[in-house]
mmCIF file of C-alpha atoms in Angstrom:
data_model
loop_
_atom_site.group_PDB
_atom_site.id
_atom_site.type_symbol
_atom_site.label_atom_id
_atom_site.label_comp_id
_atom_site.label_asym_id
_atom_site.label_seq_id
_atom_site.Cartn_x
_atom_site.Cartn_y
_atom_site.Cartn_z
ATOM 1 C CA UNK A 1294 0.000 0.000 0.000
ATOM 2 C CA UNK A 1295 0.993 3.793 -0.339
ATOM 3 C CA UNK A 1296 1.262 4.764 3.000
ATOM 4 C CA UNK A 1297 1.461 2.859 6.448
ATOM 5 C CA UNK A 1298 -1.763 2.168 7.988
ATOM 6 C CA UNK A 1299 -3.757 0.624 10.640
ATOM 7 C CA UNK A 1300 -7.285 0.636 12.030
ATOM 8 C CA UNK A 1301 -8.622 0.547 8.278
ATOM 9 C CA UNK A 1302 -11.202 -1.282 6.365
ATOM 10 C CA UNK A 1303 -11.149 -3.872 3.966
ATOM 11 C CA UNK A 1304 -14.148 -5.965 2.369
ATOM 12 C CA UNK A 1305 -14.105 -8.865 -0.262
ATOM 13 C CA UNK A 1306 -15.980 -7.353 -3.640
ATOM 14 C CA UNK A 1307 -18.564 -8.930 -5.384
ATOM 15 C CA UNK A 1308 -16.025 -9.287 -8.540
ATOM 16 C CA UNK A 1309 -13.336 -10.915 -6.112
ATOM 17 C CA UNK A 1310 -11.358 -7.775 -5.679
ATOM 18 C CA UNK A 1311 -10.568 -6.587 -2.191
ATOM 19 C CA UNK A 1312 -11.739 -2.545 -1.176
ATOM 20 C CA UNK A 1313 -9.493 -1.127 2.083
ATOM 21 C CA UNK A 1314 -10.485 2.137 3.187
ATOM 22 C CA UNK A 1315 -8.931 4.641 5.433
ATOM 23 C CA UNK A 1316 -7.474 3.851 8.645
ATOM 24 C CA UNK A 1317 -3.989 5.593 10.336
ATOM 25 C CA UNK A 1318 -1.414 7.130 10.034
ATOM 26 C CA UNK A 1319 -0.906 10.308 7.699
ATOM 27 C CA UNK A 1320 -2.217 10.583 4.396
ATOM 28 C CA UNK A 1321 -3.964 7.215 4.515
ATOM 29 C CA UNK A 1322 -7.176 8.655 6.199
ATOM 30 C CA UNK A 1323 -9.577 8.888 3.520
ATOM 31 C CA UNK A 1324 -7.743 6.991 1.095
ATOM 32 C CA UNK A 1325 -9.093 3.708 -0.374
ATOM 33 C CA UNK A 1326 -7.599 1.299 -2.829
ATOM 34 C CA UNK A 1327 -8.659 -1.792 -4.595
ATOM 35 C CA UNK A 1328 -6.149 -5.061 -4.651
ATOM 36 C CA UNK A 1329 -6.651 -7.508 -8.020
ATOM 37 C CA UNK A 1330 -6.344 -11.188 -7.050
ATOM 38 C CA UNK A 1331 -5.708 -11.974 -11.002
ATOM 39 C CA UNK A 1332 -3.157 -9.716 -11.317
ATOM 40 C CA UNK A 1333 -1.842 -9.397 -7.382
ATOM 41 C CA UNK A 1334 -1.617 -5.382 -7.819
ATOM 42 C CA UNK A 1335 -3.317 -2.327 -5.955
ATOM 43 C CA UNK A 1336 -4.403 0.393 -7.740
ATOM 44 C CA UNK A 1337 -5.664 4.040 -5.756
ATOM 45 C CA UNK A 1338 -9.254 4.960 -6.084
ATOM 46 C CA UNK A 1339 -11.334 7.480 -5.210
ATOM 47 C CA UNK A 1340 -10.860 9.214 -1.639
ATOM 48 C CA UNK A 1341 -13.586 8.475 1.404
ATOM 49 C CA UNK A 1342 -15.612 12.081 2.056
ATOM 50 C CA UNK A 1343 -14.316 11.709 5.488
ATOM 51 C CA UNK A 1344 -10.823 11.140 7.110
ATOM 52 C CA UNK A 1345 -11.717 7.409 9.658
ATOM 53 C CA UNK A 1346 -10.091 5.112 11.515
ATOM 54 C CA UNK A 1347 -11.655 2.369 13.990
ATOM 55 C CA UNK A 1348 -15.080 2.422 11.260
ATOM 56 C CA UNK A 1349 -16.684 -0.440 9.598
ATOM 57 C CA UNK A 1350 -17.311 -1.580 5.922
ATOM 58 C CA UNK A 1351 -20.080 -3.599 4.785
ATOM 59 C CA UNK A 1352 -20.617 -5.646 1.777
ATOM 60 C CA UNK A 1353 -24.450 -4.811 0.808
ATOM 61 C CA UNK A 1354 -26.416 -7.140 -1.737
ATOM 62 C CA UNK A 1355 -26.567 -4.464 -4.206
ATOM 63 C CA UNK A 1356 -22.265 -4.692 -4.489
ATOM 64 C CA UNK A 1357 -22.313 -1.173 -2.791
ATOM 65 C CA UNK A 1358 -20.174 -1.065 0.620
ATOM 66 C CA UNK A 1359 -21.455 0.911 3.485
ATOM 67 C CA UNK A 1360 -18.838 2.846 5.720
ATOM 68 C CA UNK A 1361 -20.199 3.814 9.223
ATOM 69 C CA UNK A 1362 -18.288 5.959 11.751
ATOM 70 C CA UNK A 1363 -14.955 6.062 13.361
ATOM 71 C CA UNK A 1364 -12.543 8.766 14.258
ATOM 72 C CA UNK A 1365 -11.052 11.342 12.529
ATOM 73 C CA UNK A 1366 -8.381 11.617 15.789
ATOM 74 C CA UNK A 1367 -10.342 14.947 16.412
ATOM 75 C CA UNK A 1368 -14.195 13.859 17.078
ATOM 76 C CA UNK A 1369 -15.935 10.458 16.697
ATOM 77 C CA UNK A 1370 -18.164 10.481 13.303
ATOM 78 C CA UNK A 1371 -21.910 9.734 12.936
ATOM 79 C CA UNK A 1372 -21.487 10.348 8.964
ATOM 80 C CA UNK A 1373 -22.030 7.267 6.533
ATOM 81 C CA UNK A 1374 -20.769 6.656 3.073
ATOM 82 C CA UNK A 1375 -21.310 4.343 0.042
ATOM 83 C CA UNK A 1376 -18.833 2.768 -2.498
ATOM 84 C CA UNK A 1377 -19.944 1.877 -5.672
ATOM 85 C CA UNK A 1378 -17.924 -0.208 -7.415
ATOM 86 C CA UNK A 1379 -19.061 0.449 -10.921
ATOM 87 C CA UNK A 1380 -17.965 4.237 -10.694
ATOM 88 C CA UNK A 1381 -14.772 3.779 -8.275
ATOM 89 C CA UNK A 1382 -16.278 6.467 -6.247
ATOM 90 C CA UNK A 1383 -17.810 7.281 -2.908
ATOM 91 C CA UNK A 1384 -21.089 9.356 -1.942
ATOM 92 C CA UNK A 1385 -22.499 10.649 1.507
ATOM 93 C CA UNK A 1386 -25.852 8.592 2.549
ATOM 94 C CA UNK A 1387 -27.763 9.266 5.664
ATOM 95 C CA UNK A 1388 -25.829 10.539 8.936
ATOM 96 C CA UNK A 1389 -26.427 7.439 12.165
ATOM 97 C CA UNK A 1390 -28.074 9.085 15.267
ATOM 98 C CA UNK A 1391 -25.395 8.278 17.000
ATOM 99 C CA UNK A 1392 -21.713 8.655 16.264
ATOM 100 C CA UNK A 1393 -19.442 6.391 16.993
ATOM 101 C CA UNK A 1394 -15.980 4.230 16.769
ATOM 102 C CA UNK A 1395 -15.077 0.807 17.725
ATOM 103 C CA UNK A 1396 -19.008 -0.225 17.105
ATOM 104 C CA UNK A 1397 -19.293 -3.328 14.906
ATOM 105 C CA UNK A 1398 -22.161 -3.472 11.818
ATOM 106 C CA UNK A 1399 -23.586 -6.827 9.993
ATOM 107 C CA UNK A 1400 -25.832 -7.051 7.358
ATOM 108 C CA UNK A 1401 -29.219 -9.024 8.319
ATOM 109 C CA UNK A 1402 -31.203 -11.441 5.995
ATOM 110 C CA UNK A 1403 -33.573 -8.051 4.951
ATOM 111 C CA UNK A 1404 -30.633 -6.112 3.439
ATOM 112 C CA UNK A 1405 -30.620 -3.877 6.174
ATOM 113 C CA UNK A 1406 -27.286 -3.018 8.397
ATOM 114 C CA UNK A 1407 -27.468 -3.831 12.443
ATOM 115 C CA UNK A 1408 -24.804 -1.390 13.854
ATOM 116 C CA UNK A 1409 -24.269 -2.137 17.683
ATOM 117 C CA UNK A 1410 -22.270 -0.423 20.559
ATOM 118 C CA UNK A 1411 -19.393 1.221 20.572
ATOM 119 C CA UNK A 1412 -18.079 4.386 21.764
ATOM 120 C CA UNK A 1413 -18.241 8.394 21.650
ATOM 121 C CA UNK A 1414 -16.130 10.575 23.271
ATOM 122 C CA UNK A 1415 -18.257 9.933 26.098
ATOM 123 C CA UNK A 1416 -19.500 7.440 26.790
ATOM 124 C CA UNK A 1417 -19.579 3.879 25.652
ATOM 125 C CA UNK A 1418 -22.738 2.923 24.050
ATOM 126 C CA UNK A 1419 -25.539 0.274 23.879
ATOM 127 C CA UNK A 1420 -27.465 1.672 21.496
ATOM 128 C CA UNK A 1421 -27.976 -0.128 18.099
ATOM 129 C CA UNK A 1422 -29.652 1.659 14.766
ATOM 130 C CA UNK A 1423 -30.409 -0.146 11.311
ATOM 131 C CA UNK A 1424 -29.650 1.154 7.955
ATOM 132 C CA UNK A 1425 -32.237 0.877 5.083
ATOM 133 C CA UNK A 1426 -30.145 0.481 1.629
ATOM 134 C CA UNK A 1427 -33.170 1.493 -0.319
ATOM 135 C CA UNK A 1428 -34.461 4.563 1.432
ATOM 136 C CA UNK A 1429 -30.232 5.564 2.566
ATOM 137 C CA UNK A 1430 -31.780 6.605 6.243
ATOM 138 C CA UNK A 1431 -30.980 5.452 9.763
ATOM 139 C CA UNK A 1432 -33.545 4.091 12.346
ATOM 140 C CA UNK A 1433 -33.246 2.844 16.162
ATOM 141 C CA UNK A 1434 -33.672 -0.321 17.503
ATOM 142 C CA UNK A 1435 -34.037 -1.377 20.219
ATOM 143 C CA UNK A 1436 -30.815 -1.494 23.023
ATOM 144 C CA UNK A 1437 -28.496 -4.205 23.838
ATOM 145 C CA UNK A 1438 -28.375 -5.321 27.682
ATOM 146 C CA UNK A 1439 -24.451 -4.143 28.177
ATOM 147 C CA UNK A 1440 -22.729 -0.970 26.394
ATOM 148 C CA UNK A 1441 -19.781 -2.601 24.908
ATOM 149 C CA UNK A 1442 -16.826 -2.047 22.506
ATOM 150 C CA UNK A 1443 -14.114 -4.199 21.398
ATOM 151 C CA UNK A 1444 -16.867 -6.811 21.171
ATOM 152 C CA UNK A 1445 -17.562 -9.340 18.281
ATOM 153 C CA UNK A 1446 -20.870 -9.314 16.236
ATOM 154 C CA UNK A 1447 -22.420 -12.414 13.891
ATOM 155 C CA UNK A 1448 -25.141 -13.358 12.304
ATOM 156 C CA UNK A 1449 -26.282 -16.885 12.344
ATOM 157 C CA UNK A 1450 -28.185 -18.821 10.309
ATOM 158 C CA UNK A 1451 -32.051 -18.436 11.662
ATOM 159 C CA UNK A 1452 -30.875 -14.429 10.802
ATOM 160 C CA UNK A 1453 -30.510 -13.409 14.660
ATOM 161 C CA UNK A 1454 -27.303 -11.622 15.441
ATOM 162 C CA UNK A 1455 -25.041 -12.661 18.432
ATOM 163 C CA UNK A 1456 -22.937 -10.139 19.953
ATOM 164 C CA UNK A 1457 -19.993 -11.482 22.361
ATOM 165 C CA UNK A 1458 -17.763 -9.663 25.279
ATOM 166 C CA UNK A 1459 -15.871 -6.788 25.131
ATOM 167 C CA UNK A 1460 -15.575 -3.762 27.209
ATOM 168 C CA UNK A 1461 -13.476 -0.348 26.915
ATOM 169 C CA UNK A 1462 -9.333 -0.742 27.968
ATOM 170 C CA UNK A 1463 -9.701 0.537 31.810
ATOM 171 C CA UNK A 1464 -13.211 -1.378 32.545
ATOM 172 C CA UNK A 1465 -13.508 -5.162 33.590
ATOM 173 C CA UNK A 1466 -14.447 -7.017 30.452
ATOM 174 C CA UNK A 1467 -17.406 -8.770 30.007
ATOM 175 C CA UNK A 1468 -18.101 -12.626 29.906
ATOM 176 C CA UNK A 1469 -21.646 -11.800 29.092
ATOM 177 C CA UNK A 1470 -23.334 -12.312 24.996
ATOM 178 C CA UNK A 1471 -26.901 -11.608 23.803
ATOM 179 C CA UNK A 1472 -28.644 -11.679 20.769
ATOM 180 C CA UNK A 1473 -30.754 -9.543 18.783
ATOM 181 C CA UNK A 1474 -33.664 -10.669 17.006
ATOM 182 C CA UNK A 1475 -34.699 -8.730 13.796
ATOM 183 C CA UNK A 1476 -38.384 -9.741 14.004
ATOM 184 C CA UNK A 1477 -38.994 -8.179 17.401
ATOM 185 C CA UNK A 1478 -36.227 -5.520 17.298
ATOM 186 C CA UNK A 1479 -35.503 -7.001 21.139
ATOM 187 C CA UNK A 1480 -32.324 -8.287 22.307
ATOM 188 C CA UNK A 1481 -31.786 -11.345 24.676
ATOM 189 C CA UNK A 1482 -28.783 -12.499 26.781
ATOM 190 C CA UNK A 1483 -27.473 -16.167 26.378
ATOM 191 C CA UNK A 1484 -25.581 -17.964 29.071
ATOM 192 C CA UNK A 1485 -22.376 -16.170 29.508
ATOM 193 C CA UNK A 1486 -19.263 -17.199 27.945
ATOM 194 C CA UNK A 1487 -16.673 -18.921 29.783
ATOM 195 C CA UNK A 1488 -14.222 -16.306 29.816
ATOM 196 C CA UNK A 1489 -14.687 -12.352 30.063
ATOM 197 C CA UNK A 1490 -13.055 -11.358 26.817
ATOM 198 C CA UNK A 1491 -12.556 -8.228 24.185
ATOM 199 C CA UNK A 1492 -9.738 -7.949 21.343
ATOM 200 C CA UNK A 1493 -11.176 -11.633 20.830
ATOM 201 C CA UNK A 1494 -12.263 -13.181 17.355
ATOM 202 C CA UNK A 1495 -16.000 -14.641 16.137
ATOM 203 C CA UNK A 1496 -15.996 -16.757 13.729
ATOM 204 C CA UNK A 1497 -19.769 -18.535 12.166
ATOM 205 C CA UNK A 1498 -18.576 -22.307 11.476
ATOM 206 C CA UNK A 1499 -20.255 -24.281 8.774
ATOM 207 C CA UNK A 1500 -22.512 -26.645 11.888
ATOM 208 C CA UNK A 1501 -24.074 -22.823 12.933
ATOM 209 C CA UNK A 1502 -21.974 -22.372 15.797
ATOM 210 C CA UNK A 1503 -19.882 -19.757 16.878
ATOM 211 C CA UNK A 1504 -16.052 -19.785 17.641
ATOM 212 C CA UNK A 1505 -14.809 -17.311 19.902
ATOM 213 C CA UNK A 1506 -10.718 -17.110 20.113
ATOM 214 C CA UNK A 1507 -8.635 -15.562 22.160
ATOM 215 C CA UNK A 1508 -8.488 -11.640 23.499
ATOM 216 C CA UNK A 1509 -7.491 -10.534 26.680
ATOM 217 C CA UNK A 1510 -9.845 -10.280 30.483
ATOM 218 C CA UNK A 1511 -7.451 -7.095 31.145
ATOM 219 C CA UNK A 1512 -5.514 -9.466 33.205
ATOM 220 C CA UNK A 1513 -3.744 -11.646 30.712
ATOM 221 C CA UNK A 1514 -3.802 -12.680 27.168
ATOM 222 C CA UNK A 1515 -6.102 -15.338 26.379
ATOM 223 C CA UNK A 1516 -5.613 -18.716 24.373
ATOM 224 C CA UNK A 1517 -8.824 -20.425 25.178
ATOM 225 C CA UNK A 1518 -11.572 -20.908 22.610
ATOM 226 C CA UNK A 1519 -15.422 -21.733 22.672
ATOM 227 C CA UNK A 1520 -18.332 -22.502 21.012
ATOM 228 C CA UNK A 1521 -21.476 -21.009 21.100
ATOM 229 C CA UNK A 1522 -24.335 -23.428 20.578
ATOM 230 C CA UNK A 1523 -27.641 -21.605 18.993
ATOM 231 C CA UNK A 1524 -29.987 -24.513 19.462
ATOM 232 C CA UNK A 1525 -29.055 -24.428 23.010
ATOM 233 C CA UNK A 1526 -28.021 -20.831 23.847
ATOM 234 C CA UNK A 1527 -25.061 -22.161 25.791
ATOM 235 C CA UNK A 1528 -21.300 -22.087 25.273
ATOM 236 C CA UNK A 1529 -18.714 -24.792 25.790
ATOM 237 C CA UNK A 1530 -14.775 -24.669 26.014
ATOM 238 C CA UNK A 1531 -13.109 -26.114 23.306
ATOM 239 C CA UNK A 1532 -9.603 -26.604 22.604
ATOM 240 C CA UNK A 1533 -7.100 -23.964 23.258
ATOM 241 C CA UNK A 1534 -4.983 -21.822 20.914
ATOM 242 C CA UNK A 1535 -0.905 -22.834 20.913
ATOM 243 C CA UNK A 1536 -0.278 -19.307 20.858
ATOM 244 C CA UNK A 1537 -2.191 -16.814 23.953
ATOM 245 C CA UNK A 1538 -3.153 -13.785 21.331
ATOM 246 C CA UNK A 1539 -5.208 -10.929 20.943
ATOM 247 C CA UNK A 1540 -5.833 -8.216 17.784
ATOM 248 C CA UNK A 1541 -5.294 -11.357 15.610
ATOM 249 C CA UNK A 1542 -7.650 -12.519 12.788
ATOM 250 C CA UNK A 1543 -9.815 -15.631 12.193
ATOM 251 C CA UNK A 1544 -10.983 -16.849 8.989
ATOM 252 C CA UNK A 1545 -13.147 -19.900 8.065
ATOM 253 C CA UNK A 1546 -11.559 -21.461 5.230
ATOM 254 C CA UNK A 1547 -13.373 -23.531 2.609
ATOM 255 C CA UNK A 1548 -13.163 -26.715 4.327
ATOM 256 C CA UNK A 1549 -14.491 -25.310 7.311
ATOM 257 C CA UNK A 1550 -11.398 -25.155 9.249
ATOM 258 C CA UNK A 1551 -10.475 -21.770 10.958
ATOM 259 C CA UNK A 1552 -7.302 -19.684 10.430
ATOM 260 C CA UNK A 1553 -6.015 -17.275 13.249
ATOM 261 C CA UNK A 1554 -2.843 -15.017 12.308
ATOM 262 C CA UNK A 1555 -0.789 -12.962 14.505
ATOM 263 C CA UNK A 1556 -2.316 -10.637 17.310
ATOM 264 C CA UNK A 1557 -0.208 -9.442 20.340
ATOM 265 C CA UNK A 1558 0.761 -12.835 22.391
ATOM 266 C CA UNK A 1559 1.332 -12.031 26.348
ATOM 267 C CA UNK A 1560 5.190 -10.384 25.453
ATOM 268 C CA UNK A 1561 5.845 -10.116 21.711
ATOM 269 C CA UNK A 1562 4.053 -9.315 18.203
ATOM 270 C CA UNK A 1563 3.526 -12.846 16.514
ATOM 271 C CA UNK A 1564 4.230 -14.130 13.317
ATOM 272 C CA UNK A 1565 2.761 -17.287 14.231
ATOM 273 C CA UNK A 1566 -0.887 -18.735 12.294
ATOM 274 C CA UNK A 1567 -2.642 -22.012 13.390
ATOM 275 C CA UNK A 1568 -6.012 -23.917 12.185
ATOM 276 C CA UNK A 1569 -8.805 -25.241 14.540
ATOM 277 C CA UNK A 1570 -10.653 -28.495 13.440
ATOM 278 C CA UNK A 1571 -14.541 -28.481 14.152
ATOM 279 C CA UNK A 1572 -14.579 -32.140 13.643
ATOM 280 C CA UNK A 1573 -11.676 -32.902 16.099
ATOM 281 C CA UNK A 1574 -11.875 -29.310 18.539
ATOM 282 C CA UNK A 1575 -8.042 -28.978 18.229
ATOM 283 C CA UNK A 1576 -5.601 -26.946 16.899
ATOM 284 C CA UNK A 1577 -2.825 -27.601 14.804
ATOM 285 C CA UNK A 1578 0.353 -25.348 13.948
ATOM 286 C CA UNK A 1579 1.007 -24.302 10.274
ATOM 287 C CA UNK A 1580 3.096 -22.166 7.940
ATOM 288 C CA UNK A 1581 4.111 -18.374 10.008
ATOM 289 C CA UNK A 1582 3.405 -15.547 7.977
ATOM 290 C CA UNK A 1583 6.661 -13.776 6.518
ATOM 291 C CA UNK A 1584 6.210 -10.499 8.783
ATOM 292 C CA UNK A 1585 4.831 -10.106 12.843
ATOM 293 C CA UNK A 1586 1.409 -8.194 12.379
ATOM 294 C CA UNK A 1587 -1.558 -6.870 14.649
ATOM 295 C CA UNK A 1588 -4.157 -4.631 13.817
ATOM 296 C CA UNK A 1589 -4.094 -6.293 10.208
ATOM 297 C CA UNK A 1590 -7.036 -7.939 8.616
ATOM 298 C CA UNK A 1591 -7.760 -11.041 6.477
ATOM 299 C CA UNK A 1592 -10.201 -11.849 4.109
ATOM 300 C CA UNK A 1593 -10.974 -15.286 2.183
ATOM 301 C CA UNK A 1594 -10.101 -14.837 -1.433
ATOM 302 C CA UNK A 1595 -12.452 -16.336 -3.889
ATOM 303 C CA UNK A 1596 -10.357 -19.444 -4.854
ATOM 304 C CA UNK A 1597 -9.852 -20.384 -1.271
ATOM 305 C CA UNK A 1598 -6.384 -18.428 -0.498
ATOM 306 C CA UNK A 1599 -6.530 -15.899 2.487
ATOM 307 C CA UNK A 1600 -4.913 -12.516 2.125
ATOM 308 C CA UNK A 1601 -3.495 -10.908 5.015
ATOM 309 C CA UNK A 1602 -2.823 -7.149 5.010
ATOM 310 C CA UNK A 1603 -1.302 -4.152 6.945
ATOM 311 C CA UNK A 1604 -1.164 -4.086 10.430
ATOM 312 C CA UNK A 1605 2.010 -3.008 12.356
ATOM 313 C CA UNK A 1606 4.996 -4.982 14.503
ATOM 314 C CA UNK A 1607 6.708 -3.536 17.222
ATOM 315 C CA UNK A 1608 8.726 -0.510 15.064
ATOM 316 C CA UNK A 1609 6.552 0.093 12.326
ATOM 317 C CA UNK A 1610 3.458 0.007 10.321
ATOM 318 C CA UNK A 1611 2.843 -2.509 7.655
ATOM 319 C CA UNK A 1612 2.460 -1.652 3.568
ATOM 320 C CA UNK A 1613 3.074 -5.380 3.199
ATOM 321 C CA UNK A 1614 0.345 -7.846 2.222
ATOM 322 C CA UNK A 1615 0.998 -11.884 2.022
ATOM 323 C CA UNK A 1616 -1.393 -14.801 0.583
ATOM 324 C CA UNK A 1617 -2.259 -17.800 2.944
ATOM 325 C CA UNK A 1618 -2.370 -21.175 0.414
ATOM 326 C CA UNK A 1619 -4.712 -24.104 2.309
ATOM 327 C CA UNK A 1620 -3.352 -26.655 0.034
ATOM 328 C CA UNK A 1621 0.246 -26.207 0.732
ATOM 329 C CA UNK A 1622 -0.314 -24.723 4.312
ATOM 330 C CA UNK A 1623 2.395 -21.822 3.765
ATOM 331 C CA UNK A 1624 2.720 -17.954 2.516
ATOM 332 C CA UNK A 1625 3.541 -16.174 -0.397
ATOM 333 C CA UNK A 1626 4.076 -12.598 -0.420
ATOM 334 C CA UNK A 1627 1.584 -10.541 -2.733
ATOM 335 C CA UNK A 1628 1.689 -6.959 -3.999
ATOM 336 C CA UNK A 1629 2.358 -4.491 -1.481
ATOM 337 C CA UNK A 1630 -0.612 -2.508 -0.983
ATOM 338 C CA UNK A 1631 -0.306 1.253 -2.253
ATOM 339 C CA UNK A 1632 -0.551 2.301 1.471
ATOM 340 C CA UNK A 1633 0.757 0.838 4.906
ATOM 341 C CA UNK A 1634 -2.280 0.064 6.999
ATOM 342 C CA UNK A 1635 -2.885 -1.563 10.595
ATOM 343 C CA UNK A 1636 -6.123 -2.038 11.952
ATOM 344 C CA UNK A 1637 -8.349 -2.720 9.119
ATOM 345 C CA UNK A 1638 -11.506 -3.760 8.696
ATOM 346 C CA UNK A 1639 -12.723 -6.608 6.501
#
């Protein structure tokens, strides 16, 4: 990438190409760029409306991606923008009620964008609003239980939306999860999780459930894991991580295994990746990325392959970007993005 960057976006295209937006440090605010998997380059697009960092992207069923909030390192944004791919270019849509960073967004069965939590420069928020692609406007819904950020939202497969943990950096963290029902606009709590956790991962498995890696309580890094059962509401320790890490990423690969990258282990910045079986509930050790990363993101490419991006170590941010192969369970570098990011969004 062009410039060093964390606490950016990045979302999987409808044509297989990969959109990052924004993020820190510099000049890579409102920048966006586009990688190619068919060619492996980057090319600059269009600029964001709005300098952002710790906002969300979403993939909408019309192609268009929705950008929601963050920080431009002077206020916290409630403004809202939409990519469309087939002009390269970005245009304001309706402002959310409430502005907000470190919130998390998904988009429900309807089309329409749950964005939960977060914080302002305030207060930290359990307030959640829906986004209406066809009419561009905002509307409540109703609250979450807890006010939470650094949490984990998912949708599962009956359409309800499970949010897990988190908690702002001085608070106790929270061991409690609840999920929010589109049909009622209501929001229910499930048995808590095992461990209090935020900086953790959610990941939907191909059986429905839920896997929930790693993070921190504030006391130590974690490297348990768990599964959230829908059919039961309930949550059950699974096997544990080789690695304690948090600010990694987890991606469920096409044989329904689950990658986790990096993250920040309980003393260093790791290089290390590993896979967790569903069928067995263990984890195995495979190929390390070529470069230490946090704050990076990774999406599944369409042919299977996982590209990692951005992030930073422990003296610098990341313009590098690297390509996770299942079938030979190793990396390969790819182009370097146009701009060094860390803290993405996918």
């Amino acid at each position: 990438m062009k410039y060093g960057r964390k606490v950016h976006t990045k979302s999987v295209l409808a044509d297989g190409k990969v959109l990052v937006t924004g993020g820190c440090c510099s000049a890579a605010g409102n920048s966006t760029e586009l990688y190619d998997p068919s060619t492996g380059r980057w090319t600059t697009i269009g600029n964001l409306n709005y300098v952002r960092q710790f906002h969300t992207a979403s993939l909408l069923p019309n192609g268009k991606v929705l950008v929601t909030g963050g920080t431009n390192n002077v206020v916290v944004l409630n403004s809202a923008e939409l990519y469309d791919p087939s002009k390269r270019s970005w245009t304001t849509t309706g402002n959310i009620d409430n502005a907000r960073k470190l919130h998390t967004t998904s988009v429900l069965t309807n089309g329409k964008v749950l964005v939960a939590g977060g914080e302002n420069e305030t207060a930290l928020l359990k307030s959640a609003q829906l986004y209406d692609p066809s009419t561009g406007k905002w509307t409540t819904t109703g609250n979450m239980k807890y006010a939470r950020a650094f949490h984990t939202e998912s949708v599962l497969f009956d359409g309800n939306v499970l949010v897990t943990g988190g908690a702002p950096f001085q608070v106790e963290c929270l061991n409690n999860a609840e999920v929010h029902d589109p049909s009622t606009s209501r929001w229910t709590t499930t048995e808590n999780l095992n461990n209090a956790r935020q900086l953790h991962t959610a990941s939907l498995l191909p059986d429905g459930k839920v896997l929930v890696t790693g993070g921190t309580n504030n006391v130590v890094v974690l490297n348990t894991a768990e599964l959230y059962d829908p059919s039961t509401r309930n949550w059950t320790t699974t096997g544990k991580m080789k690695y304690a890490r948090l600010l990694h990423t987890a991606s469920v690969l096409s044989d329904g295994k689950v990658l986790v990258t990096g993250g920040n282990g309980n003393t260093v910045i790791l290089n290390s990746a590993e896979l967790y079986d569903p069928s067995t509930r263990s984890w195995t050790t495979t190929g390390n990325m070529n470069y230490a990363r946090l704050f990076h993101t990774a999406s599944v490419l369409f042919d299977g392959t996982v590209l990692v991006t951005g992030g930073n170590n422990s003296t610098e941010i990341l313009n590098s970007a690297e390509l996770y192969d299942p079938s030979i369970g190793n990396w390969i570098t790819a182009g370097n993005p146009n701009n060094a990011r860390m803290s993405h969004t996918t």
